[in-house]
Every structure is written in C-alpha cells, then in structure tokens.
Short mmCIF file of C-alpha atoms in Angstrom, two decimals:
data_model
loop_
_atom_site.label_atom_id
_atom_site.label_comp_id
_atom_site.label_asym_id
_atom_site.label_seq_id
_atom_site.Cartn_x
_atom_site.Cartn_y
_atom_site.Cartn_z
CA MET A 1 10.42 14.96 4.79
CA SER A 2 11.45 16.74 7.93
CA ALA A 3 9.37 16.41 11.08
CA SER A 4 8.80 20.18 11.16
CA PHE A 5 7.42 20.17 7.59
CA GLU A 6 5.12 17.27 8.47
CA ARG A 7 3.92 19.09 11.61
CA LEU A 8 3.31 22.24 9.54
CA ILE A 9 1.17 20.39 6.99
CA ASP A 10 -0.68 18.47 9.73
CA GLY A 11 -1.29 21.76 11.58
CA ILE A 12 -2.73 23.43 8.49
CA ILE A 13 -5.00 20.44 7.83
CA ASP A 14 -6.10 20.35 11.47
CA ALA A 15 -6.85 24.09 11.46
CA LEU A 16 -8.91 23.76 8.29
CA GLN A 17 -10.84 20.77 9.65
CA SER A 18 -11.30 22.15 13.16
CA HIS A 19 -11.92 25.84 12.53
CA VAL A 20 -12.82 26.57 8.92
CA VAL A 21 -15.11 23.66 8.02
CA PRO A 22 -17.29 23.82 11.17
CA ASN A 23 -17.78 27.57 10.75
CA SER A 24 -18.69 27.51 7.08
CA ASN A 25 -22.31 27.17 6.00
CA ASP A 26 -21.46 27.63 2.33
CA ASP A 27 -21.13 24.25 0.58
CA PHE A 28 -18.95 25.74 -2.16
CA VAL A 29 -16.46 27.06 0.41
CA ARG A 30 -16.50 23.73 2.25
CA GLY A 31 -15.76 21.96 -1.04
CA GLN A 32 -12.83 24.29 -1.66
CA VAL A 33 -11.50 23.65 1.84
CA PHE A 34 -11.69 19.89 1.33
CA SER A 35 -9.92 20.31 -2.01
CA ALA A 36 -7.14 22.15 -0.19
CA ILE A 37 -6.95 19.43 2.46
CA TYR A 38 -6.75 16.78 -0.25
CA ALA A 39 -3.96 18.71 -1.99
CA LEU A 40 -2.06 19.12 1.29
CA ASN A 41 -2.30 15.39 2.02
CA GLY A 42 -0.98 14.69 -1.47
CA LEU A 43 1.85 17.17 -0.97
CA LYS A 44 2.78 15.54 2.32
CA LEU A 45 2.85 12.08 0.74
CA ALA A 46 4.83 13.32 -2.25
CA ALA A 47 7.38 14.99 0.02
CA ASP A 48 7.69 11.78 2.02
CA TRP A 49 7.74 9.40 -0.92
CA LYS A 50 10.98 7.63 -0.25
CA ALA A 51 11.98 4.06 -0.75
CA GLY A 52 10.45 2.99 2.59
CA PRO A 53 7.06 1.65 1.49
CA LEU A 54 8.54 0.10 -1.65
CA LEU A 55 11.28 -1.59 0.35
CA GLU A 56 8.67 -2.90 2.78
CA GLN A 57 6.71 -4.41 -0.12
CA VAL A 58 9.83 -6.00 -1.66
CA ARG A 59 10.83 -7.48 1.72
CA LEU A 60 7.32 -8.88 2.11
CA GLN A 61 7.59 -10.42 -1.34
CA ASP A 62 11.01 -11.89 -0.51
CA ASP A 63 9.60 -13.44 2.69
CA THR A 64 6.75 -14.91 0.64
CA PHE A 65 9.15 -16.30 -1.98
CA ALA A 66 11.20 -17.95 0.78
CA ALA A 67 8.08 -19.49 2.33
CA VAL A 68 6.86 -20.78 -1.05
CA GLU A 69 10.30 -22.27 -1.70
CA ARG A 70 10.06 -24.21 1.58
CA LEU A 71 6.46 -25.31 1.06
CA ALA A 72 6.94 -26.28 -2.59
CA ASP A 73 10.06 -28.37 -1.94
CA GLY A 74 10.07 -31.21 -4.45
CA MET A 75 7.17 -29.84 -6.49
CA ALA A 76 7.62 -28.54 -10.04
CA HIS A 77 6.80 -24.83 -9.84
CA PRO A 78 7.49 -21.54 -11.65
CA GLU A 79 10.87 -19.98 -11.04
CA ILE A 80 11.31 -18.33 -7.66
CA PRO A 81 13.85 -15.49 -7.60
CA ALA A 82 16.97 -15.63 -5.49
CA ILE A 83 16.56 -13.56 -2.35
CA PRO A 84 17.22 -10.97 -1.09
CA ARG A 85 16.61 -9.13 -4.33
CA ILE A 86 17.71 -5.70 -3.06
CA PRO A 87 21.25 -4.85 -2.01
CA SER A 88 21.33 -3.20 1.42
CA ASN A 89 22.53 0.13 -0.01
CA MET A 90 19.92 0.51 -2.80
CA SER A 91 17.87 3.70 -2.56
CA ASP A 92 16.86 4.36 -6.19
CA THR A 93 13.05 4.37 -5.93
CA ALA A 94 12.55 3.68 -9.65
CA ALA A 95 14.73 0.55 -9.45
CA ILE A 96 13.01 -0.60 -6.25
CA GLU A 97 9.60 0.01 -7.81
CA ALA A 98 10.64 -2.07 -10.85
CA LEU A 99 11.71 -4.91 -8.51
CA ARG A 100 8.41 -4.65 -6.66
CA ASP A 101 6.44 -4.76 -9.91
CA ASP A 102 8.45 -7.76 -11.16
CA GLY A 103 7.84 -9.44 -7.79
CA ASP A 104 4.11 -8.83 -8.22
CA ARG A 105 4.26 -10.54 -11.62
CA GLN A 106 6.15 -13.51 -10.17
CA LEU A 107 3.78 -13.77 -7.20
CA GLY A 108 0.87 -13.79 -9.64
CA GLN A 109 2.46 -16.65 -11.60
CA LEU A 110 3.00 -18.62 -8.40
CA LEU A 111 -0.60 -18.00 -7.32
CA LEU A 112 -1.90 -19.23 -10.67
CA TRP A 113 0.32 -22.30 -10.38
CA ALA A 114 -0.68 -23.07 -6.76
CA SER A 115 -4.38 -22.79 -7.59
CA GLY A 116 -4.03 -24.87 -10.77
CA ALA A 117 -4.57 -28.54 -11.46
CA ASP A 118 -0.86 -29.47 -11.73
CA ALA A 119 0.03 -28.25 -8.24
CA ARG A 120 -3.13 -29.77 -6.76
CA ALA A 121 -2.35 -33.10 -8.40
CA ALA A 122 1.21 -33.05 -7.03
CA ASN A 123 0.17 -32.28 -3.44
CA ARG A 124 -3.26 -30.82 -2.71
CA ASP A 125 -2.52 -29.79 0.90
CA ARG A 126 0.74 -28.01 0.12
CA ALA A 127 -0.78 -26.33 -2.95
CA THR A 128 -3.67 -25.06 -0.81
CA GLY A 129 -1.22 -23.78 1.83
CA ILE A 130 0.83 -21.98 -0.82
CA GLU A 131 -2.30 -20.46 -2.34
CA GLN A 132 -3.42 -19.16 1.07
CA LEU A 133 0.06 -17.78 1.74
CA MET A 134 0.07 -16.01 -1.62
CA ARG A 135 -3.36 -14.47 -1.08
CA GLN A 136 -2.34 -13.22 2.38
CA ALA A 137 0.87 -11.70 0.97
CA ILE A 138 -1.13 -9.86 -1.69
CA CYS A 139 -3.49 -8.51 0.99
CA ASP A 140 -0.52 -7.40 3.12
CA GLN A 141 0.98 -5.58 0.14
CA LEU A 142 -2.32 -3.82 -0.50
CA LYS A 143 -2.38 -2.67 3.14
CA ILE A 144 1.03 -1.06 2.63
CA GLU A 145 -0.20 0.55 -0.60
CA LEU A 146 -3.36 1.89 1.05
CA ALA A 147 -1.40 3.30 3.99
CA THR A 148 0.66 5.42 1.60
CA THR A 149 -2.21 6.56 -0.62
CA PRO A 150 -4.06 9.79 0.21
CA LYS A 151 -7.72 9.52 1.11
CA SER A 152 -10.01 10.46 -1.73
CA MET A 153 -11.46 13.93 -1.70
CA LEU A 154 -14.96 12.45 -1.50
CA GLN A 155 -13.95 10.52 1.61
CA GLN A 156 -12.60 13.75 3.10
CA ILE A 157 -15.84 15.58 2.28
CA ALA A 158 -18.04 12.76 3.59
CA GLY A 159 -16.14 12.79 6.87
CA GLY A 160 -16.45 16.56 7.26
CA LYS A 161 -17.86 17.93 10.51
CA ARG A 162 -19.56 21.19 11.28
CA ASP A 163 -21.73 22.67 14.01
CA GLY A 164 -19.82 21.34 16.98
CA GLY A 165 -18.74 18.04 15.45
CA VAL A 166 -22.14 16.92 14.16
CA ALA A 167 -22.03 16.01 10.48
CA GLN A 168 -24.79 17.62 8.44
CA GLY A 169 -26.02 16.46 5.06
#
C-alpha cells in the first residue's frame, strides 16, 4: 500500500471519529459511522496484506526451532525442521502462510513433547526451559497476529467519543 493511500484512509477515519461521531446524537447514524470505520480499517489491512507479518512469524518460528535444537541437544525429540525455511526471495503469501501453519503444527508437537513425561524424565530442567520458550514464542506470534487484525466493530463503538471527547452510554 502506498503511503498516500494509507494517509487517505487514516484521514477519513480520523474525520469520522473527530467530526461526525461527536456531532451525532442519533445512535443509528453513529452505528453506521462505526461500520464505515470498521470497513475502512479492513480495507487498509487488506491493501497492506503483504508477506511482511507472515515472514515475521516464520522467522520467529525459525528462531524458536534453533533455540529448541540447542536446548534439546542429546534428548530424543520430535523432528525439528532445517532452518531457514524460507528462501530470501520468496514473496508468495500463500506459500509463506503454508510454511507458517506447518511451523505452528511443529511448534505444537514440540510443546506437547516438552511438557510430557518423556522429556521431563530425560532432563526436567531443560524440558521446562523448552516449554517456557515454546509458550513465549506462541505469545509472540499472537502479538504479531493481533497487530495485523482490525479491531472489532464493537470495540470501535465502545471507544466512540462524543460531546467534546466524553463518552456517553
């Protein structure tokens, strides 16, 4: 998405939030405005949906796989993929998304293994460290996902301001 298109969408959203919502006493109209804001946010995300967030998630997964490989040295564990999994010139979002989804599956298998009896019997401290690492990686991936997901329309409506910035219910 070009910077000018992003500024245009942000400007429209700002105008709706700053000028239309505060000056509307009709709840139906306010609901329609928030629907438009929600649609504009979705349009902006769709226009900007490139490989960036997916690549960031795959790189995070690859870093996690490398760390698990180091921590699990000498322990019998599920297969860890060879990294990096993405060639530097890959830009096909469907292929990157498939790699991300496969990485999620493999991370899940490693988490189940690290929290299971076999890994704990082999080395409790390392298994606990791997489990904590896996849980943190999953949280970090969710943060990336949430940053690229539009706010719900209800969240937009609940955050609406009118009458000089004072929310009314």
